[in-house]
Amino acid sequence: MTKIGVLGATGLLGTATINHLIEQGVTPADIVGFYRNENKTAGLKQLGLTLRYGDYSQPSFNSDTLAGIDRLLFISSSEEDNLVRLQEHLRVVNAAKQAGVSYIAYTGMAFPNDTSMPMGNVHLATEYMIKASGINFTMMRNSFYTEVILSPEEVQFEVKTGKIFSNTNGVKLNFVARDDYAKANAKVLTTPGYEGRTLELGSNHPYTFADIASDLSSVSGHPIELVEEPAEQIERDLTALGDKNALFFYQLHAGYQDGWGAHISNDLADLIGENNITTPKQTIQDYLK
Ligand SMILES: NC(=O)c1ccc[n+]([C@@H]2O[C@H](COP(=O)([O-])OP(=O)(O)OC[C@H]3O[C@@H](n4cnc5c(N)ncnc54)[C@H](OP(=O)(O)O)[C@@H]3O)[C@@H](O)[C@H]2O)c1
């Protein structure tokens, strides 16, 4: 039987992908989940899949690590230093090539040529590594997860304070729920026909923060005011409101001002079905249940 390997299996996207693979009928024994921290594997052990150690940052990640894997979900490393991240990615591609992995689905970044965020280059370079290796592939170019732009803590905070801050200058943004990406991963790993394709997995309906403020107001039943201002002012306002930690997320917004998040694509809708795409409003409803 085809062995499907899932790197980053202990992470949110990896675990969700494994759940969708099993839901789609893949036998757990045909899934190999890779971890770097055994303490995080308890939930995966219960699913009955094979678990294998594999840390991209270690030279010990080699062809033995990926031996026997046919189709591999390569979840990008979470290393912050871009050059180290690239070295880790090269190690994965090299190990896959040596191990005879026949297919890689790589979770990169949507519209990487159209962003001023440096991580676009990391993902593009990784795509080229995979192409240069000769291994068949699907590039699963991800937008930012809704849960990252709009975390549960942030939403609770916004409902409590009646304010949502943005420094996006009113540009449209792609909000895609992480679980939608997990479904998409499971689909390409189990369905022939996506080989050689580069999928721009943004949503086909980007939203502004004014839309999000309106969703927050209607779901919570309280008016939520949108405050558009520079990151430094947001920092001062958040500090005054008692939550400086949220600043990190607002700094991310600046990366959207070049319009990167406004690019649309039907690739995700084609993969998982238009009606299955989770809207930000549904995510907010989930958080506030
Ligand atoms: N599209 C977005 O909005 C977005 C946002 C954040 C991150 N990302 C990227 O998408 C990936 C998946 O996101 P996620 O939400 O599932 O993140 P996550 O929950 O942090 O999971 C990342 C997974 O990758 C594993 N991992 C990271 N670096 C590794 C390495 N050097 N060697 C082996 N395993 C490694 C982690 O292992 P541990 O469990 O041991 O940490 C974890 O299993 C992230 O790694 C990051 O590259 C995307």
Coordinates of N, CA and C and ligand atoms in Angstrom, one line a residue, residues 8-14 36-37 40 54-57 75-79 85 88 107 142-145 148 178, ligand 1:
G8 N 5.9 17.3 10.5 CA 5.3 18.3 11.3 C 3.9 17.7 11.9
A9 N 3.9 16.4 12.1 CA 2.6 15.7 12.4 C 2.1 16.2 13.8
T10 N 3.0 16.7 14.7 CA 2.5 17.1 16.0 C 2.0 18.5 16.0
G11 N 2.1 19.2 14.9 CA 1.6 20.6 14.8 C 0.2 20.6 14.4
L12 N -0.4 21.8 14.4 CA -1.8 21.9 14.2 C -2.2 21.5 12.8
L13 N -1.5 22.0 11.8 CA -1.8 21.6 10.4 C -1.6 20.1 10.2
G14 N -0.4 19.6 10.7 CA -0.1 18.2 10.4 C -1.1 17.3 11.1
R36 N 9.4 15.8 16.3 CA 10.7 16.0 16.8 C 10.7 16.0 18.4
N37 N 9.5 16.0 18.9 CA 9.3 16.1 20.3 C 8.3 15.0 20.8
K40 N 4.9 15.3 22.5 CA 3.7 15.9 21.8 C 3.0 14.8 21.0
G54 N 12.0 12.7 13.4 CA 12.6 13.4 12.3 C 12.6 14.9 12.6
D55 N 13.8 15.4 12.9 CA 14.0 16.8 13.1 C 14.8 17.4 12.0
Y56 N 14.2 18.3 11.2 CA 14.9 18.8 10.0 C 16.2 19.6 10.4
S57 N 16.3 20.0 11.6 CA 17.4 20.9 12.0 C 18.7 20.0 12.3
I75 N 5.6 19.9 5.5 CA 5.1 21.1 6.2 C 6.4 22.0 6.5
S76 N 6.3 23.2 6.1 CA 7.5 24.1 6.2 C 7.9 24.2 7.7
S77 N 9.3 24.3 7.9 CA 9.8 24.4 9.2 C 9.3 25.7 9.9
S78 N 9.3 25.8 11.2 CA 8.9 27.0 11.9 C 10.1 27.8 12.3
E79 N 11.3 27.4 11.9 CA 12.5 28.2 12.2 C 12.4 29.6 11.7
R85 N 16.3 28.1 8.0 CA 15.1 27.4 7.5 C 15.3 26.8 6.1
E88 N 17.3 23.7 6.4 CA 16.5 22.6 6.9 C 15.7 22.0 5.8
T107 N 3.8 22.8 1.6 CA 2.9 23.9 2.1 C 3.7 25.2 2.1
N142 N 0.0 28.4 0.6 CA -1.0 28.8 1.7 C -1.0 30.3 1.9
S143 N -2.2 30.8 2.1 CA -2.3 32.2 2.6 C -2.1 32.1 4.1
F144 N -2.3 33.3 4.8 CA -2.3 33.2 6.3 C -3.5 32.5 6.8
Y145 N -3.3 31.8 7.9 CA -4.5 31.1 8.5 C -5.4 32.2 9.2
V148 N -4.5 32.7 12.7 CA -3.3 33.5 13.0 C -3.6 35.0 13.0
R178 N -7.2 27.1 9.0 CA -6.2 26.1 8.9 C -6.8 24.7 8.5
Ligands
LIG1 N1 -0.1 30.1 6.8 C1 0.1 30.6 8.0 O1 -0.7 31.5 8.5 C2 1.2 30.1 8.9 C3 1.3 30.6 10.2 C4 2.3 30.1 11.0 C5 3.1 29.1 10.5 N2 3.0 28.7 9.3 C6 3.9 27.7 8.7 O2 3.1 26.5 8.5 C7 3.7 25.4 9.3 C8 2.5 24.6 9.9 O3 1.7 25.5 10.7 P1 1.1 25.0 12.0 O4 0.1 26.0 12.4 O5 0.8 23.6 12.0 O6 2.3 25.2 13.0 P2 2.7 24.4 14.3 O7 1.5 24.0 15.0 O8 3.7 25.2 15.0 O9 3.3 23.1 13.7 C9 4.6 23.1 13.0 C10 5.0 21.6 13.0 O10 6.2 21.5 12.3 C11 7.2 20.9 13.2 N3 8.5 21.4 12.9 C12 8.8 22.7 12.8 N4 10.1 22.9 12.6 C13 10.6 21.6 12.5 C14 11.9 21.0 12.3 N5 12.9 21.8 12.1 N6 12.0 19.7 12.2 C15 10.9 18.9 12.4 N7 9.7 19.3 12.6 C16 9.5 20.7 12.7 C17 6.7 21.2 14.6 O11 7.3 20.4 15.5 P3 7.0 20.7 17.1 O12 5.6 20.2 17.4 O13 8.1 19.9 17.8 O14 7.2 22.2 17.3 C18 5.2 21.0 14.4 O15 4.9 19.7 14.4 C19 4.6 26.1 10.3 O16 5.7 25.2 10.6 C20 5.1 27.3 9.5 O17 6.1 27.0 8.7 C21 2.0 29.1 8.5

